[in-house]
Short mmCIF file of N, CA and C in Angstrom, two decimals:
data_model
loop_
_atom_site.label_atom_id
_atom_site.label_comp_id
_atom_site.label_asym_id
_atom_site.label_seq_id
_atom_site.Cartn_x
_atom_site.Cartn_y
_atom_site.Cartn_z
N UNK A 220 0.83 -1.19 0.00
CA UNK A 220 0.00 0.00 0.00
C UNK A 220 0.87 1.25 0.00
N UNK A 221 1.66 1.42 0.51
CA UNK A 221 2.61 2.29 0.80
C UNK A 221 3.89 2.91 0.12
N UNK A 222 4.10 1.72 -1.03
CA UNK A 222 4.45 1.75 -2.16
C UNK A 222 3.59 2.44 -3.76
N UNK A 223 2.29 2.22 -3.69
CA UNK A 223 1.39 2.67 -4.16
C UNK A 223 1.13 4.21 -3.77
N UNK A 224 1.05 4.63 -2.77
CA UNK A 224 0.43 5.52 -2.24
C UNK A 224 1.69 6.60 -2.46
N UNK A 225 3.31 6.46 -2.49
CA UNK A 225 4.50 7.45 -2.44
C UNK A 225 5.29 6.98 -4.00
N UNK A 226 4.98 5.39 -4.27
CA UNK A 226 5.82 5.76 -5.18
C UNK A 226 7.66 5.19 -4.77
N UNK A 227 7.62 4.99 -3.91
CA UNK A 227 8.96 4.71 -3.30
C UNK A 227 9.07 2.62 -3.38
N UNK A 228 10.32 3.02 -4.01
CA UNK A 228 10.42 0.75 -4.05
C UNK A 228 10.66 0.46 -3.06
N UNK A 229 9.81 -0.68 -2.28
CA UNK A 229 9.52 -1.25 -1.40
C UNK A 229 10.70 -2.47 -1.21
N UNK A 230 11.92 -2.67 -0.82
CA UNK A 230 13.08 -3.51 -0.46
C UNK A 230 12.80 -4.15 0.67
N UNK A 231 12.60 -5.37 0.72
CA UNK A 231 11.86 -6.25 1.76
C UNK A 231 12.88 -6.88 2.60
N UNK A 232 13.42 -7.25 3.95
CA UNK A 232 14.29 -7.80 4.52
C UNK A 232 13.53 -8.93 4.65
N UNK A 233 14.65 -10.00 4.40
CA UNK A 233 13.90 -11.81 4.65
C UNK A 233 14.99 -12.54 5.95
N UNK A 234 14.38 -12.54 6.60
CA UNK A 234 14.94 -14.10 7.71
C UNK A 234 14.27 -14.76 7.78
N UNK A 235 15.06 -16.14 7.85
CA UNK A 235 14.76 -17.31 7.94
C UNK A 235 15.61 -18.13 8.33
N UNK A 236 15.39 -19.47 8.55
CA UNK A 236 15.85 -20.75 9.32
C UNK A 236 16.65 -21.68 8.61
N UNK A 237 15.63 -21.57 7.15
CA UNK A 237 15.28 -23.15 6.56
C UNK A 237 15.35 -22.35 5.09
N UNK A 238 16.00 -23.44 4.05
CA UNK A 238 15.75 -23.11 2.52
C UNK A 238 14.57 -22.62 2.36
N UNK A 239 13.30 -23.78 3.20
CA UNK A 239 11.97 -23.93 2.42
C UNK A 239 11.30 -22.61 2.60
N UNK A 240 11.37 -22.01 3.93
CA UNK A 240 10.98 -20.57 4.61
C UNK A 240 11.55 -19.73 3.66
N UNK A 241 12.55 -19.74 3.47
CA UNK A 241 13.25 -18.39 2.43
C UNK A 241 12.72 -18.62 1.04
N UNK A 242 12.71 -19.37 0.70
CA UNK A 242 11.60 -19.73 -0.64
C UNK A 242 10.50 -19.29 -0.94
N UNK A 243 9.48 -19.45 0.39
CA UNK A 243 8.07 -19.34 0.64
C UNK A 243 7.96 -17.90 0.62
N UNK A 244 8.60 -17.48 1.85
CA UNK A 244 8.55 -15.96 2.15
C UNK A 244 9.22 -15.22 1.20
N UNK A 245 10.33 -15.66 0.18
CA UNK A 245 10.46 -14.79 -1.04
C UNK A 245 9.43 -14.53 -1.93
N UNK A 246 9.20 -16.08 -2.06
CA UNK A 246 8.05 -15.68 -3.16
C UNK A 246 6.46 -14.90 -2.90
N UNK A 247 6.55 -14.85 -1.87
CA UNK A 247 5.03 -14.63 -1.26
C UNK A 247 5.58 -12.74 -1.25
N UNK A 248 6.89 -12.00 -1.15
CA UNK A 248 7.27 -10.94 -1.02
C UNK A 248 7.16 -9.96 -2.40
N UNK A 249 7.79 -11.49 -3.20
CA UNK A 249 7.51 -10.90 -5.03
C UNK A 249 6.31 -10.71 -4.93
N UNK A 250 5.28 -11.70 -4.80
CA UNK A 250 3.96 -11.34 -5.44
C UNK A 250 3.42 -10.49 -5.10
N UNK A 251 3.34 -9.82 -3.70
CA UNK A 251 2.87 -8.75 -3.08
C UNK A 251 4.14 -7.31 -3.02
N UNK A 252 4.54 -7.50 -4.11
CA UNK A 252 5.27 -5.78 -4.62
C UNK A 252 6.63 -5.90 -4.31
N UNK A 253 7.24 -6.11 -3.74
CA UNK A 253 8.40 -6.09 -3.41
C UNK A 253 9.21 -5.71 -4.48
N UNK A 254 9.99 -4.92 -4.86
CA UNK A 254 10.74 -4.57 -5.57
C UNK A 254 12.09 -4.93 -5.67
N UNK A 255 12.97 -5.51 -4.21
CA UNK A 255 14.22 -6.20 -4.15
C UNK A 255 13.82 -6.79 -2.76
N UNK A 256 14.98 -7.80 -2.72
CA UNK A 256 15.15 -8.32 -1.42
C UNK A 256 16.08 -8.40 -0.57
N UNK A 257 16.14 -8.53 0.64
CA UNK A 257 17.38 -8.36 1.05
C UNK A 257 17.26 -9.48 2.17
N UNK A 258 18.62 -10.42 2.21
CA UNK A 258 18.53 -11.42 2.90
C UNK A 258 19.13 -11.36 4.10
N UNK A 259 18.84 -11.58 5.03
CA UNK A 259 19.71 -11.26 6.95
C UNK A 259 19.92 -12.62 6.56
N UNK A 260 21.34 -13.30 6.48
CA UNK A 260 21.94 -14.17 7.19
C UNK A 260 22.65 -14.53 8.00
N UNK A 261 22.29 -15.14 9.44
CA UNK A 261 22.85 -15.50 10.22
C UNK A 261 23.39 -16.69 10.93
N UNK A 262 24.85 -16.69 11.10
CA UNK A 262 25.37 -17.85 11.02
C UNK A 262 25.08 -18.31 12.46
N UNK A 263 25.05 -19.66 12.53
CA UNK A 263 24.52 -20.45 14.03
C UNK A 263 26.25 -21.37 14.00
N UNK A 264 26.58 -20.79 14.41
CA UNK A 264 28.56 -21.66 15.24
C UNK A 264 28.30 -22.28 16.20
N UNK A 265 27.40 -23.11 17.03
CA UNK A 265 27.22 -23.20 18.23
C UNK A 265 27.73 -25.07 17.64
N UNK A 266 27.78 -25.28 16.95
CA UNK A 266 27.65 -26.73 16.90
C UNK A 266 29.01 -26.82 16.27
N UNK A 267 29.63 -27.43 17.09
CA UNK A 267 31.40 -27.52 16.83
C UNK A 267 31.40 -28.54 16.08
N UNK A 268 30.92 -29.51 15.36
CA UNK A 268 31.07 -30.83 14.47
C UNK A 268 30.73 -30.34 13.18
N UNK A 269 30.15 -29.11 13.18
CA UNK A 269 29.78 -28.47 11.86
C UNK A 269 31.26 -27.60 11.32
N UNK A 270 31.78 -27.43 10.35
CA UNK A 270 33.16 -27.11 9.91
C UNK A 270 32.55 -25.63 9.28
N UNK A 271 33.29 -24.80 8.61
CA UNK A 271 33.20 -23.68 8.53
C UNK A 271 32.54 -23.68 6.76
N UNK A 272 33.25 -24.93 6.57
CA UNK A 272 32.60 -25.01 4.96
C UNK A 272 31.67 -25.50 4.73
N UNK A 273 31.22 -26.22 5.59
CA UNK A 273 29.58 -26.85 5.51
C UNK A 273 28.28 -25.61 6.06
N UNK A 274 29.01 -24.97 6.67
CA UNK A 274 27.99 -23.34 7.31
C UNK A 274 28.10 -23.00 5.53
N UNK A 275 29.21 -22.58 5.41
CA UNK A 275 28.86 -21.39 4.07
C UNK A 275 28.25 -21.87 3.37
N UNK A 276 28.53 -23.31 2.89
CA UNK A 276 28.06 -24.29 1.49
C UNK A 276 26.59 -24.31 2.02
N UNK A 277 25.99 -24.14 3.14
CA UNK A 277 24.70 -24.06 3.45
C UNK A 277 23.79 -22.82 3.07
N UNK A 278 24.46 -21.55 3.46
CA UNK A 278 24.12 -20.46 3.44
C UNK A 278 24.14 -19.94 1.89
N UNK A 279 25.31 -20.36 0.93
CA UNK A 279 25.51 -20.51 -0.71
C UNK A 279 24.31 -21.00 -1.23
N UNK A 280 24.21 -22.08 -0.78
CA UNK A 280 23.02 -22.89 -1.02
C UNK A 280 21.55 -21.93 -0.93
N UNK A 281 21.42 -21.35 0.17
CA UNK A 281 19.94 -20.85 0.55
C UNK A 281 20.07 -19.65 -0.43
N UNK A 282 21.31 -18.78 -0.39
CA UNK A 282 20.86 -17.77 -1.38
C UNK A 282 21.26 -18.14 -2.85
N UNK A 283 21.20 -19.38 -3.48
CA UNK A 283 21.09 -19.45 -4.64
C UNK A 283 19.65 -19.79 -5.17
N UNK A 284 19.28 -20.70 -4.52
CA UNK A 284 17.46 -20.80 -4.33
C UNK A 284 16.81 -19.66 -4.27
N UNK A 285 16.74 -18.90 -3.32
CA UNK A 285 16.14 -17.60 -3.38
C UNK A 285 16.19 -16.78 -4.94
N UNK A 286 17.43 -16.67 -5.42
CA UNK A 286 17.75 -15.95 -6.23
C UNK A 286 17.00 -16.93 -7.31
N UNK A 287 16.66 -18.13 -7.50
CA UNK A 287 16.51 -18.70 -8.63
C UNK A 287 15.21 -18.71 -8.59
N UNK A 288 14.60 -18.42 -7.62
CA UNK A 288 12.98 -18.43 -6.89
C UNK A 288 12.15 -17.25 -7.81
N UNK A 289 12.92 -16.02 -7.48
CA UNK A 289 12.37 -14.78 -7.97
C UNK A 289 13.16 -14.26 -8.77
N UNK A 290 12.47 -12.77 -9.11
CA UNK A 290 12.60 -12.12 -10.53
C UNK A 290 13.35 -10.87 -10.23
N UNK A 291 13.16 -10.59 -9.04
CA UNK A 291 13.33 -9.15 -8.37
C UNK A 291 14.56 -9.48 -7.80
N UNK A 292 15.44 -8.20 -7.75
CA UNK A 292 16.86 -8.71 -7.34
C UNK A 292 17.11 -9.11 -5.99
N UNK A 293 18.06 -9.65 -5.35
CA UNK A 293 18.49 -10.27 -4.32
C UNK A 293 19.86 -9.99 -3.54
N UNK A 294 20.11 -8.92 -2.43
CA UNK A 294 21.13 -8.81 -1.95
C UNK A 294 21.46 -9.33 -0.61
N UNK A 295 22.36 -9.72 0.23
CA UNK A 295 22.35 -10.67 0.85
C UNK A 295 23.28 -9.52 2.19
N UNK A 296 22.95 -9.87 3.57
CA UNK A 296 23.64 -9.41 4.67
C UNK A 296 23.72 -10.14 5.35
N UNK A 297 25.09 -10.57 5.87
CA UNK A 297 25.43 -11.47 6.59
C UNK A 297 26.04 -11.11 8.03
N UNK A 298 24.91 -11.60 9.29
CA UNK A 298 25.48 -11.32 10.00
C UNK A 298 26.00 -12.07 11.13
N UNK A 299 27.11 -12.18 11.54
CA UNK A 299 28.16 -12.98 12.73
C UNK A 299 27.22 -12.85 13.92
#
């Protein structure tokens, strides 16, 4: 509405957990106006059996889906 009403592009912040959530909630962001997206990722270190390349190759993973999900561009913030 608010986008409509000024005219100003609406850049949506997405968190999530799970591929399937960032999927859902992207796409559900495109359809209702969103003009870009922007992804909060945050890394979970708490689990010492997990290696540093299996975090990223996870997080690679979620924002390549996203990006392949929608139409509207996709920038990503990662936070420690």
């Amino acid at each position: 509405l608010l986008k409509h009403l000024t005219g100003i592009p609406v850049i949506a912040n997405l968190n999530g957990c799970s591929v399937g959530a960032w999927l859902d909630v992207a796409r559900m962001l495109e359809d209702h106006g969103a003009d870009a997206i922007e992804m909060s990722l945050h890394t979970d270190t708490s689990d010492p059996s997990q290696g540093a390349d299996a975090v990223e190759q996870r997080l690679l993973e979620a924002v390549e889906a996203v990006c392949d999900a929608v139409c509207v561009p996709v920038s990503v913030n990662h936070m420690m």
